[in-house]
Amino acid sequence: MIRSIITGTGHYLPNKIISNNHFLKHTFYDKKGLKSEKSNEEIIKKFQKITEIEERRYINNSLLNSDIASIAAKRALINSKINKEKIDYIISAHNYGDIHPISFQSDLMPSIASRVKNKLQIKNKKCRPYDMIFGCPGWIEGMILADQLLRSKNAKNILITSSETLSKVIDPHDKNSMIFSDGAGAAVLSAIEIVEDNQGIIHYDTQCNNNEELHYLTNSPSLNPNYKKSLVNIKMNGRRIYEYALKEVPNMLKNILDHSNFHIKDIKKIIIHQANAKMDYAILKRLLNLYEYSYSNKDFCKNLMPMTIQKFGNSSVSTVPTLLDLILKKKMPPHEINPGDTILMASLGAGMNINGMIYRFPKKKIKKYYEKKNTSRKL
Protein backbone atom coordinates (compact mmCIF):
# COMPACT_ATOMS: atom_id res chain seq x y z
CA MET A 1 0.00 0.00 0.00
CA ILE A 2 1.12 3.53 -0.77
CA ARG A 3 0.72 5.91 2.13
CA SER A 4 1.68 9.57 2.54
CA ILE A 5 4.30 9.79 5.29
CA ILE A 6 5.83 12.93 6.79
CA THR A 7 9.55 12.46 6.25
CA GLY A 8 10.73 15.86 7.44
CA THR A 9 9.53 19.04 9.14
CA GLY A 10 10.91 22.50 9.76
CA HIS A 11 9.84 25.97 10.87
CA TYR A 12 11.03 29.55 11.21
CA LEU A 13 10.16 31.88 14.08
CA PRO A 14 11.31 35.52 13.78
CA ASN A 15 13.68 36.77 16.46
CA LYS A 16 11.81 40.04 17.03
CA ILE A 17 9.50 39.62 20.04
CA ILE A 18 6.64 42.10 20.30
CA SER A 19 5.03 42.26 23.74
CA ASN A 20 1.59 43.71 24.44
CA ASN A 21 3.28 46.83 25.84
CA HIS A 22 4.26 47.63 22.26
CA PHE A 23 0.65 48.73 21.67
CA LEU A 24 0.38 51.11 24.63
CA LYS A 25 1.30 54.07 22.41
CA HIS A 26 -1.06 53.13 19.56
CA THR A 27 -4.16 55.16 18.82
CA PHE A 28 -7.08 52.80 18.37
CA TYR A 29 -10.23 53.65 16.41
CA ASP A 30 -13.67 52.06 16.34
CA LYS A 31 -15.59 50.86 13.27
CA LYS A 32 -17.13 54.33 12.88
CA GLY A 33 -13.71 55.89 12.40
CA LEU A 34 -13.71 57.54 15.82
CA LYS A 35 -10.95 57.34 18.42
CA SER A 36 -11.63 54.74 21.07
CA GLU A 37 -12.89 56.13 24.35
CA LYS A 38 -11.27 53.29 26.30
CA SER A 39 -7.68 53.53 27.46
CA ASN A 40 -5.05 51.37 25.78
CA GLU A 41 -4.38 49.68 29.10
CA GLU A 42 -8.04 48.62 29.30
CA ILE A 43 -8.11 47.48 25.66
CA ILE A 44 -4.93 45.41 26.01
CA LYS A 45 -6.00 43.86 29.32
CA LYS A 46 -9.31 42.69 27.84
CA PHE A 47 -7.56 41.48 24.68
CA GLN A 48 -5.09 39.35 26.64
CA LYS A 49 -7.82 37.89 28.84
CA ILE A 50 -9.75 36.63 25.81
CA THR A 51 -6.94 35.55 23.48
CA GLU A 52 -4.23 34.80 26.10
CA ILE A 53 -1.72 36.39 23.73
CA GLU A 54 1.15 37.98 25.67
CA GLU A 55 3.56 38.48 22.77
CA ARG A 56 4.03 37.69 19.11
CA ARG A 57 6.85 37.54 16.53
CA TYR A 58 7.50 40.01 13.70
CA ILE A 59 10.06 39.56 10.91
CA ASN A 60 12.84 42.03 10.25
CA ASN A 61 12.19 44.56 7.49
CA SER A 62 14.89 42.96 5.33
CA LEU A 63 12.95 39.68 5.05
CA LEU A 64 10.07 38.69 2.79
CA ASN A 65 7.42 36.02 3.06
CA SER A 66 9.20 33.87 0.46
CA ASP A 67 12.45 34.22 2.45
CA ILE A 68 11.07 32.71 5.64
CA ALA A 69 9.17 30.06 3.66
CA SER A 70 12.49 29.04 2.12
CA ILE A 71 14.20 28.87 5.52
CA ALA A 72 11.51 26.55 6.90
CA ALA A 73 11.59 24.51 3.66
CA LYS A 74 15.35 24.04 3.82
CA ARG A 75 15.11 22.84 7.41
CA ALA A 76 12.37 20.37 6.47
CA LEU A 77 14.47 19.04 3.58
CA ILE A 78 17.50 18.58 5.82
CA ASN A 79 15.34 16.79 8.37
CA SER A 80 13.91 14.52 5.66
CA LYS A 81 17.38 13.56 4.30
CA ILE A 82 15.86 13.72 0.80
CA ASN A 83 17.79 15.33 -2.02
CA LYS A 84 16.04 18.56 -3.01
CA GLU A 85 16.16 17.52 -6.70
CA LYS A 86 13.88 14.61 -5.80
CA ILE A 87 11.02 16.98 -4.91
CA ASP A 88 8.20 16.65 -7.45
CA TYR A 89 5.96 19.48 -6.24
CA ILE A 90 6.25 22.52 -4.01
CA ILE A 91 2.93 23.64 -2.54
CA SER A 92 3.19 26.98 -0.75
CA ALA A 93 0.35 28.09 1.50
CA HIS A 94 0.00 31.81 2.23
CA ASN A 95 -2.49 34.64 1.79
CA TYR A 96 -0.64 37.81 0.86
CA GLY A 97 2.52 36.76 -0.97
CA ASP A 98 5.53 39.01 -0.54
CA ILE A 99 4.62 42.45 0.82
CA HIS A 100 6.42 45.22 -1.03
CA PRO A 101 8.61 47.07 1.53
CA ILE A 102 7.68 50.53 0.19
CA SER A 103 4.14 50.29 -1.21
CA PHE A 104 3.04 47.64 1.31
CA GLN A 105 1.01 45.96 -1.43
CA SER A 106 0.76 42.22 -2.05
CA ASP A 107 3.18 40.82 -4.62
CA LEU A 108 2.07 37.43 -5.97
CA MET A 109 3.88 37.29 -9.32
CA PRO A 110 5.84 35.14 -9.69
CA SER A 111 4.21 32.80 -7.21
CA ILE A 112 5.63 32.21 -3.73
CA ALA A 113 6.18 28.51 -4.55
CA SER A 114 8.23 29.54 -7.60
CA ARG A 115 10.29 31.88 -5.44
CA VAL A 116 10.82 29.17 -2.84
CA LYS A 117 12.06 26.82 -5.57
CA ASN A 118 14.40 29.54 -6.81
CA LYS A 119 15.75 30.34 -3.33
CA LEU A 120 16.36 26.63 -2.68
CA GLN A 121 18.17 26.49 -6.05
CA ILE A 122 16.23 23.45 -7.20
CA LYS A 123 17.17 22.80 -10.84
CA ASN A 124 14.68 20.00 -11.51
CA LYS A 125 12.42 21.25 -14.32
CA LYS A 126 9.81 18.66 -13.42
CA CYS A 127 9.39 20.10 -9.93
CA ARG A 128 6.12 22.02 -10.18
CA PRO A 129 5.41 24.98 -7.86
CA TYR A 130 1.81 25.58 -6.76
CA ASP A 131 0.45 28.30 -4.48
CA MET A 132 -2.34 27.44 -2.04
CA ILE A 133 -4.48 30.50 -1.25
CA PHE A 134 -6.96 29.05 1.21
CA GLY A 135 -6.90 31.21 4.32
CA CYS A 136 -5.38 29.90 7.54
CA PRO A 137 -6.26 26.25 6.62
CA GLY A 138 -3.91 26.51 3.62
CA TRP A 139 -1.14 24.26 4.93
CA ILE A 140 -3.48 21.41 5.86
CA GLU A 141 -5.20 21.81 2.48
CA GLY A 142 -1.76 21.64 0.86
CA MET A 143 -1.14 18.38 2.72
CA ILE A 144 -4.49 17.07 1.47
CA LEU A 145 -3.64 17.92 -2.14
CA ALA A 146 -0.19 16.38 -1.72
CA ASP A 147 -1.71 13.17 -0.36
CA GLN A 148 -3.91 12.86 -3.43
CA LEU A 149 -0.94 13.37 -5.75
CA LEU A 150 1.15 10.81 -3.88
CA ARG A 151 -1.53 8.13 -3.69
CA SER A 152 -2.28 8.54 -7.40
CA LYS A 153 1.44 7.86 -8.03
CA ASN A 154 1.90 11.21 -9.75
CA ALA A 155 4.62 12.14 -7.27
CA LYS A 156 7.00 10.59 -4.75
CA ASN A 157 8.07 13.58 -2.65
CA ILE A 158 6.23 16.85 -2.10
CA LEU A 159 7.35 19.90 -0.13
CA ILE A 160 4.51 21.80 1.55
CA THR A 161 5.41 25.23 2.94
CA SER A 162 3.39 27.73 4.93
CA SER A 163 4.40 31.30 5.58
CA GLU A 164 2.86 34.63 6.44
CA THR A 165 4.04 38.12 7.34
CA LEU A 166 0.84 39.54 8.79
CA SER A 167 2.75 42.30 10.57
CA LYS A 168 2.99 43.93 7.12
CA VAL A 169 -0.79 43.97 6.50
CA ILE A 170 -2.23 44.95 9.87
CA ASP A 171 -3.99 48.22 10.63
CA PRO A 172 -2.12 49.77 13.60
CA HIS A 173 -5.35 51.54 14.59
CA ASP A 174 -7.37 48.32 14.86
CA LYS A 175 -7.22 46.50 18.21
CA ASN A 176 -7.52 43.19 16.30
CA SER A 177 -4.05 43.87 14.88
CA MET A 178 -2.62 42.60 18.18
CA ILE A 179 -3.67 39.05 17.26
CA PHE A 180 -1.50 38.65 14.19
CA SER A 181 2.12 37.59 13.83
CA ASP A 182 4.70 36.21 11.41
CA GLY A 183 6.22 32.78 10.89
CA ALA A 184 6.76 29.84 8.57
CA GLY A 185 6.49 26.06 8.68
CA ALA A 186 7.14 23.25 6.23
CA ALA A 187 6.94 19.50 5.78
CA VAL A 188 8.09 16.94 3.25
CA LEU A 189 5.42 14.36 2.45
CA SER A 190 6.57 11.17 0.72
CA ALA A 191 4.89 8.16 -0.87
CA ILE A 192 5.96 5.12 1.13
CA GLU A 193 5.07 1.47 0.58
CA ILE A 194 3.93 0.07 3.91
CA VAL A 195 2.71 -3.32 5.06
CA GLU A 196 0.58 -2.25 8.01
CA ASP A 197 -2.49 -0.12 7.27
CA ASN A 198 -3.55 3.01 9.16
CA GLN A 199 -0.24 4.84 8.97
CA GLY A 200 0.55 8.27 7.61
CA ILE A 201 -2.39 10.35 6.42
CA ILE A 202 -5.47 8.29 7.23
CA HIS A 203 -8.43 10.57 6.55
CA TYR A 204 -9.35 14.22 6.15
CA ASP A 205 -12.20 16.53 5.29
CA THR A 206 -12.66 20.11 4.13
CA GLN A 207 -15.68 22.35 4.40
CA CYS A 208 -16.10 25.69 2.64
CA ASN A 209 -18.93 28.06 3.52
CA ASN A 210 -18.50 30.92 1.07
CA ASN A 211 -21.83 32.71 1.23
CA GLU A 212 -22.26 35.36 3.95
CA GLU A 213 -19.27 33.77 5.69
CA LEU A 214 -17.10 35.04 2.85
CA HIS A 215 -16.86 38.44 4.51
CA TYR A 216 -15.85 37.38 8.03
CA LEU A 217 -12.21 38.01 7.05
CA THR A 218 -11.46 40.64 4.41
CA ASN A 219 -9.15 43.46 3.40
CA SER A 220 -10.13 47.09 3.75
CA PRO A 221 -8.75 50.56 4.52
CA SER A 222 -7.68 51.53 8.03
CA LEU A 223 -10.21 52.38 10.74
CA ASN A 224 -8.32 55.67 10.94
CA PRO A 225 -9.56 57.73 7.95
CA ASN A 226 -6.25 59.64 7.90
CA TYR A 227 -4.03 56.52 7.71
CA LYS A 228 -2.58 56.32 4.19
CA LYS A 229 0.26 53.82 4.52
CA SER A 230 -1.60 50.89 3.00
CA LEU A 231 -5.00 50.02 1.57
CA VAL A 232 -4.39 46.33 2.24
CA ASN A 233 -5.26 45.84 5.89
CA ILE A 234 -6.59 42.57 7.26
CA LYS A 235 -10.00 42.92 8.91
CA MET A 236 -12.08 40.36 10.74
CA ASN A 237 -15.48 39.98 12.35
CA GLY A 238 -14.31 38.20 15.48
CA ARG A 239 -17.77 37.45 16.87
CA ARG A 240 -18.98 35.87 13.62
CA ILE A 241 -15.83 33.76 13.31
CA TYR A 242 -16.18 32.59 16.90
CA GLU A 243 -19.81 31.57 16.41
CA TYR A 244 -19.01 29.84 13.12
CA ALA A 245 -16.07 27.93 14.59
CA LEU A 246 -18.06 26.58 17.53
CA LYS A 247 -20.92 25.53 15.30
CA GLU A 248 -18.95 23.84 12.52
CA VAL A 249 -15.49 22.68 13.63
CA PRO A 250 -16.33 20.17 16.40
CA ASN A 251 -18.90 18.36 14.25
CA MET A 252 -16.51 18.17 11.29
CA LEU A 253 -13.73 16.75 13.45
CA LYS A 254 -16.04 14.13 14.94
CA ASN A 255 -17.16 13.14 11.44
CA ILE A 256 -13.51 12.65 10.45
CA LEU A 257 -12.90 10.47 13.50
CA ASP A 258 -16.09 8.47 12.99
CA HIS A 259 -15.34 7.87 9.31
CA SER A 260 -11.94 6.47 10.27
CA ASN A 261 -13.28 4.34 13.13
CA PHE A 262 -11.33 6.40 15.65
CA HIS A 263 -12.47 7.68 19.03
CA ILE A 264 -11.25 10.84 20.70
CA LYS A 265 -9.45 8.61 23.24
CA ASP A 266 -7.26 7.30 20.36
CA ILE A 267 -5.86 10.78 19.68
CA LYS A 268 -2.53 11.68 21.32
CA LYS A 269 -2.55 15.36 20.32
CA ILE A 270 -4.95 17.82 18.73
CA ILE A 271 -2.88 20.36 16.81
CA ILE A 272 -5.27 23.17 16.02
CA HIS A 273 -4.87 26.53 14.35
CA GLN A 274 -4.58 29.18 17.03
CA ALA A 275 -6.21 32.55 16.54
CA ASN A 276 -7.91 32.92 19.91
CA ALA A 277 -7.33 30.76 22.99
CA LYS A 278 -10.89 31.19 24.22
CA MET A 279 -12.20 29.93 20.87
CA ASP A 280 -9.88 26.91 20.80
CA TYR A 281 -10.85 25.90 24.33
CA ALA A 282 -14.51 26.19 23.39
CA ILE A 283 -13.97 24.04 20.26
CA LEU A 284 -12.27 21.35 22.33
CA LYS A 285 -14.99 21.49 24.98
CA ARG A 286 -17.70 20.93 22.37
CA LEU A 287 -15.74 18.14 20.69
CA LEU A 288 -15.30 16.36 24.02
CA ASN A 289 -18.99 16.84 24.80
CA LEU A 290 -19.85 15.01 21.58
CA TYR A 291 -18.09 12.00 23.13
CA GLU A 292 -19.60 12.69 26.57
CA TYR A 293 -16.13 13.46 27.90
CA SER A 294 -15.75 15.94 30.72
CA TYR A 295 -13.94 19.18 30.01
CA SER A 296 -13.38 19.78 33.73
CA ASN A 297 -10.02 17.97 33.75
CA LYS A 298 -7.85 20.93 32.76
CA ASP A 299 -4.59 18.97 32.85
CA PHE A 300 -6.00 16.40 30.41
CA CYS A 301 -7.17 19.11 28.00
CA LYS A 302 -3.91 21.03 28.28
CA ASN A 303 -1.94 17.91 27.40
CA LEU A 304 -4.28 16.95 24.57
CA MET A 305 -4.27 20.36 22.86
CA PRO A 306 -0.85 22.10 23.07
CA MET A 307 -0.96 25.89 22.80
CA THR A 308 1.55 28.36 21.38
CA ILE A 309 -0.66 31.40 20.89
CA GLN A 310 0.42 32.94 24.19
CA LYS A 311 3.96 33.50 22.91
CA PHE A 312 3.66 33.34 19.11
CA GLY A 313 0.27 34.91 18.37
CA ASN A 314 -1.68 33.97 15.24
CA SER A 315 0.73 33.29 12.39
CA SER A 316 -2.03 32.09 10.05
CA VAL A 317 -1.02 29.16 7.81
CA SER A 318 2.20 28.51 9.73
CA THR A 319 0.60 27.85 13.13
CA VAL A 320 -0.09 24.12 12.71
CA PRO A 321 3.19 23.05 11.03
CA THR A 322 5.24 25.19 13.43
CA LEU A 323 3.58 23.56 16.44
CA LEU A 324 4.01 20.11 14.89
CA ASP A 325 7.71 20.66 14.25
CA LEU A 326 8.33 22.02 17.75
CA ILE A 327 6.78 18.93 19.33
CA LEU A 328 8.55 16.49 17.00
CA LYS A 329 11.87 18.19 17.74
CA LYS A 330 11.09 17.97 21.50
CA LYS A 331 11.16 21.74 21.89
CA MET A 332 7.82 21.94 23.70
CA PRO A 333 8.24 19.80 26.82
CA PRO A 334 6.42 17.99 28.27
CA HIS A 335 4.61 17.51 24.93
CA GLU A 336 5.96 14.76 22.69
CA ILE A 337 4.86 12.62 19.76
CA ASN A 338 6.21 9.09 19.52
CA PRO A 339 6.15 6.36 16.84
CA GLY A 340 2.66 4.90 16.58
CA ASP A 341 0.94 8.01 17.96
CA THR A 342 -2.14 9.37 16.21
CA ILE A 343 -2.77 13.10 15.97
CA LEU A 344 -5.64 15.25 14.75
CA MET A 345 -4.84 18.50 12.93
CA ALA A 346 -7.44 21.18 12.31
CA SER A 347 -7.74 24.74 11.04
CA LEU A 348 -10.23 27.42 10.06
CA GLY A 349 -9.89 30.74 8.33
CA ALA A 350 -10.82 33.15 5.56
CA GLY A 351 -13.54 31.96 3.27
CA MET A 352 -14.79 30.61 5.66
CA ASN A 353 -12.86 27.39 5.12
CA ILE A 354 -12.26 24.67 7.68
CA ASN A 355 -10.42 21.35 7.44
CA GLY A 356 -9.03 18.56 9.53
CA MET A 357 -6.77 15.54 9.16
CA ILE A 358 -5.93 12.36 11.06
CA TYR A 359 -2.30 11.30 10.89
CA ARG A 360 -0.60 8.29 12.50
CA PHE A 361 3.15 8.19 12.82
CA PRO A 362 4.74 4.89 11.70
CA LYS A 363 5.80 2.56 14.49
CA LYS A 364 9.25 2.30 12.93
CA LYS A 365 11.56 5.22 12.32
CA ILE A 366 11.13 6.85 8.92
CA LYS A 367 14.78 6.35 7.97
CA LYS A 368 14.24 2.58 7.92
CA TYR A 369 11.75 3.01 5.09
CA TYR A 370 14.16 5.23 3.21
CA GLU A 371 17.48 3.45 3.62
CA LYS A 372 16.97 1.41 0.44
CA LYS A 373 15.41 4.11 -1.74
CA ASN A 374 17.19 7.37 -0.84
CA THR A 375 20.88 7.31 -0.13
CA SER A 376 21.72 10.95 -0.94
CA ARG A 377 21.63 13.39 1.94
CA LYS A 378 22.93 16.41 0.05
CA LEU A 379 20.65 19.44 0.16
GROMACS .gro file of N, CA, C and O in nm, residues 110-158:
model
  196
  110PRO      N    1   0.624   3.656  -0.958
  110PRO     CA    2   0.584   3.514  -0.969
  110PRO      C    3   0.535   3.461  -0.835
  110PRO      O    4   0.546   3.527  -0.732
  111SER      N    5   0.482   3.339  -0.839
  111SER     CA    6   0.421   3.280  -0.721
  111SER      C    7   0.524   3.258  -0.609
  111SER      O    8   0.645   3.251  -0.633
  112ILE      N    9   0.474   3.247  -0.488
  112ILE     CA   10   0.563   3.221  -0.373
  112ILE      C   11   0.631   3.085  -0.389
  112ILE      O   12   0.751   3.070  -0.360
  113ALA      N   13   0.557   2.984  -0.436
  113ALA     CA   14   0.618   2.851  -0.455
  113ALA      C   15   0.732   2.858  -0.555
  113ALA      O   16   0.836   2.792  -0.538
  114SER      N   17   0.716   2.938  -0.661
  114SER     CA   18   0.823   2.954  -0.760
  114SER      C   19   0.945   3.021  -0.697
  114SER      O   20   1.059   2.985  -0.723
  115ARG      N   21   0.919   3.118  -0.611
  115ARG     CA   22   1.029   3.188  -0.544
  115ARG      C   23   1.099   3.097  -0.444
  115ARG      O   24   1.222   3.105  -0.428
  116VAL      N   25   1.021   3.013  -0.376
  116VAL     CA   26   1.082   2.917  -0.284
  116VAL      C   27   1.173   2.822  -0.361
  116VAL      O   28   1.286   2.794  -0.320
  117LYS      N   29   1.125   2.772  -0.474
  117LYS     CA   30   1.206   2.682  -0.557
  117LYS      C   31   1.334   2.751  -0.600
  117LYS      O   32   1.443   2.691  -0.596
  118ASN      N   33   1.324   2.877  -0.638
  118ASN     CA   34   1.440   2.954  -0.681
  118ASN      C   35   1.539   2.973  -0.566
  118ASN      O   36   1.660   2.956  -0.581
  119LYS      N   37   1.488   3.009  -0.448
  119LYS     CA   38   1.575   3.034  -0.333
  119LYS      C   39   1.642   2.906  -0.283
  119LYS      O   40   1.752   2.910  -0.227
  120LEU      N   41   1.576   2.792  -0.304
  120LEU     CA   42   1.636   2.663  -0.268
  120LEU      C   43   1.731   2.613  -0.376
  120LEU      O   44   1.799   2.512  -0.358
  121GLN      N   45   1.731   2.684  -0.490
  121GLN     CA   46   1.817   2.649  -0.605
  121GLN      C   47   1.789   2.507  -0.654
  121GLN      O   48   1.882   2.431  -0.686
  122ILE      N   49   1.663   2.474  -0.663
  122ILE     CA   50   1.623   2.345  -0.720
  122ILE      C   51   1.624   2.357  -0.872
  122ILE      O   52   1.555   2.442  -0.930
  123LYS      N   53   1.701   2.274  -0.938
  123LYS     CA   54   1.717   2.280  -1.084
  123LYS      C   55   1.619   2.191  -1.159
  123LYS      O   56   1.600   2.207  -1.279
  124ASN      N   57   1.558   2.097  -1.089
  124ASN     CA   58   1.468   2.000  -1.151
  124ASN      C   59   1.351   2.069  -1.221
  124ASN      O   60   1.264   2.129  -1.158
  125LYS      N   61   1.347   2.060  -1.355
  125LYS     CA   62   1.242   2.125  -1.432
  125LYS      C   63   1.106   2.060  -1.412
  125LYS      O   64   1.002   2.119  -1.441
  126LYS      N   65   1.106   1.938  -1.365
  126LYS     CA   66   0.981   1.866  -1.342
  126LYS      C   67   0.920   1.896  -1.205
  126LYS      O   68   0.811   1.850  -1.174
  127CYS      N   69   0.991   1.970  -1.124
  127CYS     CA   70   0.939   2.010  -0.993
  127CYS      C   71   0.843   2.127  -1.014
  127CYS      O   72   0.883   2.236  -1.054
  128ARG      N   73   0.715   2.102  -0.989
  128ARG     CA   74   0.612   2.202  -1.018
  128ARG      C   75   0.573   2.280  -0.894
  128ARG      O   76   0.536   2.220  -0.792
  129PRO      N   77   0.577   2.414  -0.902
  129PRO     CA   78   0.541   2.498  -0.786
  129PRO      C   79   0.395   2.544  -0.792
  129PRO      O   80   0.351   2.603  -0.891
  130TYR      N   81   0.321   2.517  -0.687
  130TYR     CA   82   0.181   2.558  -0.676
  130TYR      C   83   0.167   2.648  -0.554
  130TYR      O   84   0.226   2.623  -0.449
  131ASP      N   85   0.082   2.750  -0.564
  131ASP     CA   86   0.045   2.830  -0.448
  131ASP      C   87  -0.092   2.786  -0.398
  131ASP      O   88  -0.182   2.756  -0.478
  132MET      N   89  -0.107   2.781  -0.267
  132MET     CA   90  -0.234   2.744  -0.204
  132MET      C   91  -0.287   2.865  -0.128
  132MET      O   92  -0.238   2.899  -0.021
  133ILE      N   93  -0.384   2.934  -0.188
  133ILE     CA   94  -0.448   3.050  -0.125
  133ILE      C   95  -0.580   3.001  -0.068
  133ILE      O   96  -0.680   2.989  -0.138
  134PHE      N   97  -0.581   2.973   0.062
  134PHE     CA   98  -0.696   2.905   0.121
  134PHE      C   99  -0.724   2.953   0.263
  134PHE      O  100  -0.786   2.885   0.342
  135GLY      N  101  -0.675   3.073   0.296
  135GLY     CA  102  -0.690   3.121   0.432
  135GLY      C  103  -0.597   3.046   0.526
  135GLY      O  104  -0.503   2.978   0.483
  136CYS      N  105  -0.623   3.056   0.655
  136CYS     CA  106  -0.538   2.990   0.754
  136CYS      C  107  -0.531   2.838   0.738
  136CYS      O  108  -0.431   2.777   0.777
  137PRO      N  109  -0.635   2.771   0.683
  137PRO     CA  110  -0.626   2.625   0.662
  137PRO      C  111  -0.539   2.584   0.544
  137PRO      O  112  -0.538   2.468   0.505
  138GLY      N  113  -0.464   2.678   0.485
  138GLY     CA  114  -0.391   2.651   0.362
  138GLY      C  115  -0.289   2.539   0.371
  138GLY      O  116  -0.273   2.461   0.277
  139TRP      N  117  -0.217   2.530   0.484
  139TRP     CA  118  -0.114   2.426   0.493
  139TRP      C  119  -0.177   2.288   0.500
  139TRP      O  120  -0.131   2.196   0.431
  140ILE      N  121  -0.281   2.271   0.580
  140ILE     CA  122  -0.348   2.141   0.586
  140ILE      C  123  -0.408   2.107   0.450
  140ILE      O  124  -0.400   1.992   0.404
  141GLU      N  125  -0.464   2.207   0.382
  141GLU     CA  126  -0.520   2.181   0.248
  141GLU      C  127  -0.409   2.143   0.150
  141GLU      O  128  -0.429   2.060   0.061
  142GLY      N  129  -0.291   2.203   0.167
  142GLY     CA  130  -0.176   2.164   0.086
  142GLY      C  131  -0.136   2.020   0.111
  142GLY      O  132  -0.100   1.947   0.018
  143MET      N  133  -0.143   1.978   0.236
  143MET     CA  134  -0.114   1.838   0.272
  143MET      C  135  -0.218   1.745   0.209
  143MET      O  136  -0.184   1.635   0.162
  144ILE      N  137  -0.343   1.787   0.207
  144ILE     CA  138  -0.449   1.707   0.147
  144ILE      C  139  -0.426   1.690  -0.003
  144ILE      O  140  -0.436   1.579  -0.057
  145LEU      N  141  -0.394   1.800  -0.071
  145LEU     CA  142  -0.364   1.792  -0.214
  145LEU      C  143  -0.243   1.704  -0.239
  145LEU      O  144  -0.242   1.621  -0.332
  146ALA      N  145  -0.140   1.719  -0.157
  146ALA     CA  146  -0.019   1.638  -0.172
  146ALA      C  147  -0.050   1.490  -0.155
  146ALA      O  148   0.002   1.405  -0.230
  147ASP      N  149  -0.133   1.456  -0.058
  147ASP     CA  150  -0.171   1.317  -0.036
  147ASP      C  151  -0.237   1.258  -0.160
  147ASP      O  152  -0.208   1.144  -0.199
  148GLN      N  153  -0.323   1.335  -0.223
  148GLN     CA  154  -0.391   1.286  -0.343
  148GLN      C  155  -0.293   1.264  -0.458
  148GLN      O  156  -0.304   1.166  -0.533
  149LEU      N  157  -0.196   1.353  -0.471
  149LEU     CA  158  -0.094   1.337  -0.575
  149LEU      C  159  -0.006   1.216  -0.549
  149LEU      O  160   0.032   1.143  -0.642
  150LEU      N  161   0.028   1.194  -0.423
  150LEU     CA  162   0.115   1.081  -0.388
  150LEU      C  163   0.044   0.948  -0.405
  150LEU      O  164   0.099   0.853  -0.461
  151ARG      N  165  -0.079   0.939  -0.359
  151ARG     CA  166  -0.153   0.813  -0.369
  151ARG      C  167  -0.187   0.778  -0.513
  151ARG      O  168  -0.202   0.660  -0.547
  152SER      N  169  -0.201   0.880  -0.599
  152SER     CA  170  -0.228   0.854  -0.740
  152SER      C  171  -0.102   0.820  -0.817
  152SER      O  172  -0.107   0.799  -0.939
  153LYS      N  173   0.012   0.819  -0.747
  153LYS     CA  174   0.144   0.786  -0.803
  153LYS      C  175   0.192   0.889  -0.905
  153LYS      O  176   0.271   0.858  -0.993
  154ASN      N  177   0.143   1.012  -0.891
  154ASN     CA  178   0.190   1.121  -0.975
  154ASN      C  179   0.309   1.194  -0.913
  154ASN      O  180   0.362   1.287  -0.973
  155ALA      N  181   0.347   1.154  -0.795
  155ALA     CA  182   0.462   1.214  -0.727
  155ALA      C  183   0.514   1.118  -0.621
  155ALA      O  184   0.443   1.026  -0.577
  156LYS      N  185   0.639   1.140  -0.582
  156LYS     CA  186   0.700   1.059  -0.475
  156LYS      C  187   0.733   1.144  -0.352
  156LYS      O  188   0.725   1.095  -0.240
  157ASN      N  189   0.772   1.269  -0.375
  157ASN     CA  190   0.807   1.358  -0.265
  157ASN      C  191   0.752   1.498  -0.292
  157ASN      O  192   0.774   1.553  -0.400
  158ILE      N  193   0.683   1.553  -0.194
  158ILE     CA  194   0.623   1.685  -0.210
  158ILE      C  195   0.660   1.771  -0.090
  158ILE      O  196   0.650   1.728   0.025
   0.00000   0.00000   0.00000
